[in-house]
PDB file of N, CA and C in Angstrom:
ATOM      1  N   MET A 126      19.315 -29.873  -8.914  1.00  0.00           N
ATOM      2  CA  MET A 126      18.072 -29.101  -8.297  1.00  0.00           C
ATOM      3  C   MET A 126      18.250 -27.743  -8.967  1.00  0.00           C
ATOM      4  N   ASN A 127      16.953 -27.319  -8.899  1.00  0.00           N
ATOM      5  CA  ASN A 127      16.938 -25.827  -9.609  1.00  0.00           C
ATOM      6  C   ASN A 127      16.463 -24.892  -8.421  1.00  0.00           C
ATOM      7  N   LEU A 128      16.545 -23.606  -8.674  1.00  0.00           N
ATOM      8  CA  LEU A 128      16.298 -22.525  -7.729  1.00  0.00           C
ATOM      9  C   LEU A 128      14.918 -22.611  -7.172  1.00  0.00           C
ATOM     10  N   VAL A 129      13.882 -23.063  -7.835  1.00  0.00           N
ATOM     11  CA  VAL A 129      12.556 -23.206  -7.332  1.00  0.00           C
ATOM     12  C   VAL A 129      12.582 -24.150  -5.986  1.00  0.00           C
ATOM     13  N   ASP A 130      13.546 -25.115  -6.136  1.00  0.00           N
ATOM     14  CA  ASP A 130      13.586 -26.121  -4.944  1.00  0.00           C
ATOM     15  C   ASP A 130      14.494 -25.655  -3.912  1.00  0.00           C
ATOM     16  N   ALA A 131      15.293 -24.631  -4.276  1.00  0.00           N
ATOM     17  CA  ALA A 131      16.302 -24.149  -3.113  1.00  0.00           C
ATOM     18  C   ALA A 131      15.785 -23.791  -1.800  1.00  0.00           C
ATOM     19  N   ASN A 132      16.556 -23.819  -0.886  1.00  0.00           N
ATOM     20  CA  ASN A 132      16.107 -23.222   0.414  1.00  0.00           C
ATOM     21  C   ASN A 132      16.368 -21.737   0.422  1.00  0.00           C
ATOM     22  N   VAL A 133      15.435 -21.004   1.197  1.00  0.00           N
ATOM     23  CA  VAL A 133      15.617 -19.581   1.297  1.00  0.00           C
ATOM     24  C   VAL A 133      16.809 -19.322   2.338  1.00  0.00           C
ATOM     25  N   GLY A 134      17.690 -18.474   1.930  1.00  0.00           N
ATOM     26  CA  GLY A 134      18.697 -18.038   2.899  1.00  0.00           C
ATOM     27  C   GLY A 134      20.059 -18.969   2.698  1.00  0.00           C
ATOM     28  N   GLU A 135      19.927 -19.959   1.934  1.00  0.00           N
ATOM     29  CA  GLU A 135      21.162 -20.809   1.795  1.00  0.00           C
ATOM     30  C   GLU A 135      21.824 -20.529   0.519  1.00  0.00           C
ATOM     31  N   GLU A 136      23.231 -20.490   0.535  1.00  0.00           N
ATOM     32  CA  GLU A 136      23.930 -19.975  -0.607  1.00  0.00           C
ATOM     33  C   GLU A 136      24.264 -21.316  -1.388  1.00  0.00           C
ATOM     34  N   TYR A 137      24.085 -21.175  -2.759  1.00  0.00           N
ATOM     35  CA  TYR A 137      24.488 -22.313  -3.685  1.00  0.00           C
ATOM     36  C   TYR A 137      25.222 -21.870  -4.754  1.00  0.00           C
ATOM     37  N   ILE A 138      25.872 -22.856  -5.453  1.00  0.00           N
ATOM     38  CA  ILE A 138      26.829 -22.482  -6.427  1.00  0.00           C
ATOM     39  C   ILE A 138      26.003 -22.889  -7.852  1.00  0.00           C
ATOM     40  N   VAL A 139      25.964 -22.071  -8.746  1.00  0.00           N
ATOM     41  CA  VAL A 139      25.290 -22.231 -10.002  1.00  0.00           C
ATOM     42  C   VAL A 139      26.084 -23.308 -10.783  1.00  0.00           C
ATOM     43  N   LYS A 140      25.432 -24.534 -11.121  1.00  0.00           N
ATOM     44  CA  LYS A 140      26.082 -25.460 -11.820  1.00  0.00           C
ATOM     45  C   LYS A 140      25.826 -25.266 -13.405  1.00  0.00           C
ATOM     46  N   GLU A 141      24.643 -24.986 -13.833  1.00  0.00           N
ATOM     47  CA  GLU A 141      24.438 -24.657 -15.192  1.00  0.00           C
ATOM     48  C   GLU A 141      23.205 -24.019 -15.474  1.00  0.00           C
ATOM     49  N   ILE A 142      23.036 -23.443 -16.605  1.00  0.00           N
ATOM     50  CA  ILE A 142      21.708 -22.711 -17.057  1.00  0.00           C
ATOM     51  C   ILE A 142      21.102 -23.590 -18.111  1.00  0.00           C
ATOM     52  N   LEU A 143      19.975 -24.148 -17.910  1.00  0.00           N
ATOM     53  CA  LEU A 143      19.286 -25.083 -18.940  1.00  0.00           C
ATOM     54  C   LEU A 143      18.392 -24.265 -19.809  1.00  0.00           C
ATOM     55  N   THR A 144      18.822 -23.724 -20.900  1.00  0.00           N
ATOM     56  CA  THR A 144      18.145 -22.930 -21.694  1.00  0.00           C
ATOM     57  C   THR A 144      18.644 -22.855 -23.024  1.00  0.00           C
ATOM     58  N   ASP A 145      17.828 -22.899 -24.252  1.00  0.00           N
ATOM     59  CA  ASP A 145      18.422 -22.701 -25.454  1.00  0.00           C
ATOM     60  C   ASP A 145      18.220 -21.283 -26.016  1.00  0.00           C
ATOM     61  N   ASP A 146      17.653 -20.468 -25.176  1.00  0.00           N
ATOM     62  CA  ASP A 146      17.439 -19.074 -25.494  1.00  0.00           C
ATOM     63  C   ASP A 146      18.613 -18.291 -25.246  1.00  0.00           C
ATOM     64  N   GLU A 147      19.399 -17.786 -26.403  1.00  0.00           N
ATOM     65  CA  GLU A 147      20.697 -17.045 -26.228  1.00  0.00           C
ATOM     66  C   GLU A 147      20.468 -15.806 -25.463  1.00  0.00           C
ATOM     67  N   GLU A 148      19.343 -15.104 -25.837  1.00  0.00           N
ATOM     68  CA  GLU A 148      19.065 -13.835 -25.041  1.00  0.00           C
ATOM     69  C   GLU A 148      18.901 -14.021 -23.498  1.00  0.00           C
ATOM     70  N   LEU A 149      18.233 -15.172 -23.324  1.00  0.00           N
ATOM     71  CA  LEU A 149      18.180 -15.390 -21.655  1.00  0.00           C
ATOM     72  C   LEU A 149      19.585 -15.728 -21.139  1.00  0.00           C
ATOM     73  N   ASN A 150      20.374 -16.421 -21.888  1.00  0.00           N
ATOM     74  CA  ASN A 150      21.677 -16.687 -21.285  1.00  0.00           C
ATOM     75  C   ASN A 150      22.538 -15.356 -21.185  1.00  0.00           C
ATOM     76  N   ALA A 151      22.379 -14.487 -22.278  1.00  0.00           N
ATOM     77  CA  ALA A 151      23.075 -13.317 -22.290  1.00  0.00           C
ATOM     78  C   ALA A 151      22.477 -12.415 -20.940  1.00  0.00           C
ATOM     79  N   PHE A 152      21.334 -12.307 -20.731  1.00  0.00           N
ATOM     80  CA  PHE A 152      20.688 -11.683 -19.763  1.00  0.00           C
ATOM     81  C   PHE A 152      21.239 -12.022 -18.206  1.00  0.00           C
ATOM     82  N   LEU A 153      21.194 -13.370 -18.176  1.00  0.00           N
ATOM     83  CA  LEU A 153      21.531 -13.950 -16.798  1.00  0.00           C
ATOM     84  C   LEU A 153      23.153 -13.686 -16.702  1.00  0.00           C
ATOM     85  N   PHE A 154      23.951 -13.696 -17.828  1.00  0.00           N
ATOM     86  CA  PHE A 154      25.324 -13.495 -17.647  1.00  0.00           C
ATOM     87  C   PHE A 154      25.683 -12.000 -17.364  1.00  0.00           C
ATOM     88  N   SER A 155      24.761 -11.127 -17.746  1.00  0.00           N
ATOM     89  CA  SER A 155      24.936  -9.693 -17.451  1.00  0.00           C
ATOM     90  C   SER A 155      24.543  -9.463 -15.945  1.00  0.00           C
ATOM     91  N   LEU A 156      23.799 -10.369 -15.301  1.00  0.00           N
ATOM     92  CA  LEU A 156      23.486 -10.324 -13.889  1.00  0.00           C
ATOM     93  C   LEU A 156      24.581 -10.888 -13.092  1.00  0.00           C
ATOM     94  N   GLY A 157      25.517 -11.669 -13.732  1.00  0.00           N
ATOM     95  CA  GLY A 157      26.602 -12.264 -12.875  1.00  0.00           C
ATOM     96  C   GLY A 157      26.117 -13.768 -12.526  1.00  0.00           C
ATOM     97  N   CYS A 158      25.054 -14.140 -13.270  1.00  0.00           N
ATOM     98  CA  CYS A 158      24.563 -15.510 -13.040  1.00  0.00           C
ATOM     99  C   CYS A 158      25.041 -16.559 -14.006  1.00  0.00           C
ATOM    100  N   TYR A 159      26.130 -17.220 -13.800  1.00  0.00           N
ATOM    101  CA  TYR A 159      26.655 -18.273 -14.686  1.00  0.00           C
ATOM    102  C   TYR A 159      27.387 -19.299 -13.793  1.00  0.00           C
ATOM    103  N   SER A 160      27.895 -20.276 -14.439  1.00  0.00           N
ATOM    104  CA  SER A 160      28.450 -21.505 -13.757  1.00  0.00           C
ATOM    105  C   SER A 160      29.597 -21.151 -12.883  1.00  0.00           C
ATOM    106  N   GLY A 161      29.518 -21.629 -11.660  1.00  0.00           N
ATOM    107  CA  GLY A 161      30.510 -21.413 -10.594  1.00  0.00           C
ATOM    108  C   GLY A 161      30.372 -20.247  -9.769  1.00  0.00           C
ATOM    109  N   GLU A 162      29.245 -19.454 -10.011  1.00  0.00           N
ATOM    110  CA  GLU A 162      28.975 -18.271  -9.282  1.00  0.00           C
ATOM    111  C   GLU A 162      28.021 -18.581  -8.121  1.00  0.00           C
ATOM    112  N   PRO A 163      28.237 -17.975  -6.928  1.00  0.00           N
ATOM    113  CA  PRO A 163      27.318 -18.214  -5.880  1.00  0.00           C
ATOM    114  C   PRO A 163      25.968 -17.381  -5.871  1.00  0.00           C
ATOM    115  N   ILE A 164      24.900 -18.129  -5.488  1.00  0.00           N
ATOM    116  CA  ILE A 164      23.624 -17.513  -5.713  1.00  0.00           C
ATOM    117  C   ILE A 164      22.706 -17.887  -4.481  1.00  0.00           C
ATOM    118  N   THR A 165      21.951 -16.884  -3.886  1.00  0.00           N
ATOM    119  CA  THR A 165      21.142 -17.245  -2.708  1.00  0.00           C
ATOM    120  C   THR A 165      19.854 -16.779  -3.138  1.00  0.00           C
ATOM    121  N   VAL A 166      18.778 -17.650  -2.687  1.00  0.00           N
ATOM    122  CA  VAL A 166      17.308 -17.193  -2.730  1.00  0.00           C
ATOM    123  C   VAL A 166      17.144 -16.493  -1.360  1.00  0.00           C
ATOM    124  N   VAL A 167      16.660 -15.170  -1.596  1.00  0.00           N
ATOM    125  CA  VAL A 167      16.530 -14.338  -0.488  1.00  0.00           C
ATOM    126  C   VAL A 167      15.047 -14.332   0.046  1.00  0.00           C
ATOM    127  N   SER A 168      14.059 -14.376  -0.766  1.00  0.00           N
ATOM    128  CA  SER A 168      12.744 -14.583  -0.370  1.00  0.00           C
ATOM    129  C   SER A 168      11.839 -15.258  -1.530  1.00  0.00           C
ATOM    130  N   ARG A 169      10.825 -15.723  -1.303  1.00  0.00           N
ATOM    131  CA  ARG A 169       9.979 -16.352  -2.231  1.00  0.00           C
ATOM    132  C   ARG A 169       8.635 -15.821  -2.351  1.00  0.00           C
ATOM    133  N   MET A 170       8.063 -15.639  -3.425  1.00  0.00           N
ATOM    134  CA  MET A 170       6.602 -15.098  -3.649  1.00  0.00           C
ATOM    135  C   MET A 170       5.852 -16.211  -4.374  1.00  0.00           C
ATOM    136  N   LYS A 171       4.629 -15.859  -4.759  1.00  0.00           N
ATOM    137  CA  LYS A 171       3.822 -16.838  -5.542  1.00  0.00           C
ATOM    138  C   LYS A 171       4.378 -17.442  -6.661  1.00  0.00           C
ATOM    139  N   ASN A 172       4.720 -16.451  -7.672  1.00  0.00           N
ATOM    140  CA  ASN A 172       5.011 -16.780  -8.935  1.00  0.00           C
ATOM    141  C   ASN A 172       6.533 -16.342  -9.212  1.00  0.00           C
ATOM    142  N   SER A 173       7.327 -15.929  -8.178  1.00  0.00           N
ATOM    143  CA  SER A 173       8.715 -15.432  -8.457  1.00  0.00           C
ATOM    144  C   SER A 173       9.589 -15.495  -7.165  1.00  0.00           C
ATOM    145  N   CYS A 174      10.894 -15.299  -7.153  1.00  0.00           N
ATOM    146  CA  CYS A 174      11.626 -15.292  -6.102  1.00  0.00           C
ATOM    147  C   CYS A 174      12.700 -14.218  -6.263  1.00  0.00           C
ATOM    148  N   VAL A 175      13.082 -13.811  -5.049  1.00  0.00           N
ATOM    149  CA  VAL A 175      14.245 -12.664  -5.077  1.00  0.00           C
ATOM    150  C   VAL A 175      15.640 -13.479  -4.755  1.00  0.00           C
ATOM    151  N   VAL A 176      16.516 -13.190  -5.642  1.00  0.00           N
ATOM    152  CA  VAL A 176      17.768 -13.834  -5.653  1.00  0.00           C
ATOM    153  C   VAL A 176      18.864 -12.830  -5.332  1.00  0.00           C
ATOM    154  N   SER A 177      19.882 -13.231  -4.478  1.00  0.00           N
ATOM    155  CA  SER A 177      21.192 -12.366  -4.510  1.00  0.00           C
ATOM    156  C   SER A 177      22.391 -13.058  -5.302  1.00  0.00           C
ATOM    157  N   ILE A 178      22.850 -12.103  -6.255  1.00  0.00           N
ATOM    158  CA  ILE A 178      23.869 -12.553  -7.116  1.00  0.00           C
ATOM    159  C   ILE A 178      24.888 -11.362  -7.031  1.00  0.00           C
ATOM    160  N   LYS A 179      26.112 -11.847  -6.622  1.00  0.00           N
ATOM    161  CA  LYS A 179      27.184 -10.845  -6.293  1.00  0.00           C
ATOM    162  C   LYS A 179      26.657  -9.811  -5.311  1.00  0.00           C
ATOM    163  N   ASP A 180      26.585  -8.585  -5.794  1.00  0.00           N
ATOM    164  CA  ASP A 180      26.098  -7.404  -4.839  1.00  0.00           C
ATOM    165  C   ASP A 180      24.674  -7.091  -5.191  1.00  0.00           C
ATOM    166  N   GLY A 181      23.882  -7.580  -6.011  1.00  0.00           N
ATOM    167  CA  GLY A 181      22.598  -7.243  -6.383  1.00  0.00           C
ATOM    168  C   GLY A 181      21.671  -8.268  -5.973  1.00  0.00           C
ATOM    169  N   ARG A 182      20.352  -7.758  -5.827  1.00  0.00           N
ATOM    170  CA  ARG A 182      19.207  -8.531  -5.765  1.00  0.00           C
ATOM    171  C   ARG A 182      18.384  -8.339  -6.842  1.00  0.00           C
ATOM    172  N   TYR A 183      17.642  -9.449  -7.316  1.00  0.00           N
ATOM    173  CA  TYR A 183      16.892  -9.497  -8.531  1.00  0.00           C
ATOM    174  C   TYR A 183      15.647 -10.434  -8.326  1.00  0.00           C
ATOM    175  N   ASN A 184      14.593 -10.010  -8.701  1.00  0.00           N
ATOM    176  CA  ASN A 184      13.446 -10.689  -8.796  1.00  0.00           C
ATOM    177  C   ASN A 184      13.223 -11.389 -10.109  1.00  0.00           C
ATOM    178  N   ILE A 185      13.150 -12.707 -10.008  1.00  0.00           N
ATOM    179  CA  ILE A 185      13.045 -13.573 -11.167  1.00  0.00           C
ATOM    180  C   ILE A 185      11.868 -14.446 -10.992  1.00  0.00           C
ATOM    181  N   ASP A 186      11.247 -14.632 -12.264  1.00  0.00           N
ATOM    182  CA  ASP A 186       9.859 -15.543 -12.072  1.00  0.00           C
ATOM    183  C   ASP A 186      10.320 -16.997 -11.997  1.00  0.00           C
ATOM    184  N   ASN A 187       9.409 -17.880 -11.696  1.00  0.00           N
ATOM    185  CA  ASN A 187       9.679 -19.221 -11.576  1.00  0.00           C
ATOM    186  C   ASN A 187      10.145 -20.034 -12.694  1.00  0.00           C
ATOM    187  N   GLU A 188       9.648 -19.621 -13.940  1.00  0.00           N
ATOM    188  CA  GLU A 188      10.141 -20.257 -14.987  1.00  0.00           C
ATOM    189  C   GLU A 188      11.632 -20.105 -15.228  1.00  0.00           C
ATOM    190  N   LEU A 189      12.136 -18.690 -15.051  1.00  0.00           N
ATOM    191  CA  LEU A 189      13.471 -18.644 -15.040  1.00  0.00           C
ATOM    192  C   LEU A 189      14.268 -19.230 -14.095  1.00  0.00           C
ATOM    193  N   ALA A 190      13.728 -19.298 -12.931  1.00  0.00           N
ATOM    194  CA  ALA A 190      14.371 -19.890 -11.802  1.00  0.00           C
ATOM    195  C   ALA A 190      14.462 -21.480 -12.125  1.00  0.00           C
ATOM    196  N   LYS A 191      13.594 -22.100 -12.758  1.00  0.00           N
ATOM    197  CA  LYS A 191      13.701 -23.598 -13.035  1.00  0.00           C
ATOM    198  C   LYS A 191      14.786 -23.874 -13.999  1.00  0.00           C
ATOM    199  N   SER A 192      15.284 -22.793 -14.702  1.00  0.00           N
ATOM    200  CA  SER A 192      16.281 -23.054 -15.826  1.00  0.00           C
ATOM    201  C   SER A 192      17.651 -23.010 -15.047  1.00  0.00           C
ATOM    202  N   ILE A 193      17.784 -22.489 -13.813  1.00  0.00           N
ATOM    203  CA  ILE A 193      19.071 -22.328 -13.101  1.00  0.00           C
ATOM    204  C   ILE A 193      19.411 -23.440 -12.231  1.00  0.00           C
ATOM    205  N   GLN A 194      20.209 -24.201 -12.558  1.00  0.00           N
ATOM    206  CA  GLN A 194      20.524 -25.604 -11.713  1.00  0.00           C
ATOM    207  C   GLN A 194      21.703 -25.135 -10.641  1.00  0.00           C
ATOM    208  N   VAL A 195      21.392 -25.628  -9.543  1.00  0.00           N
ATOM    209  CA  VAL A 195      22.361 -25.423  -8.457  1.00  0.00           C
ATOM    210  C   VAL A 195      22.785 -26.870  -7.847  1.00  0.00           C
TER     211      VAL A 195
END
């Protein structure tokens, strides 16, 4: 399942990041989003969602959320 399908307010564990883009992988890693880390969808908007990773909240678009498997 990816983050687009995740329930709001429920904590998940990141299983993998499905992308061949090394810059995207590096960006997500800098946010603390990598395999084994907890992630929570805080709210959902039309084309994006707000996620909580570690002590931060980030707004990510749905295309990026689809690449994060939980």
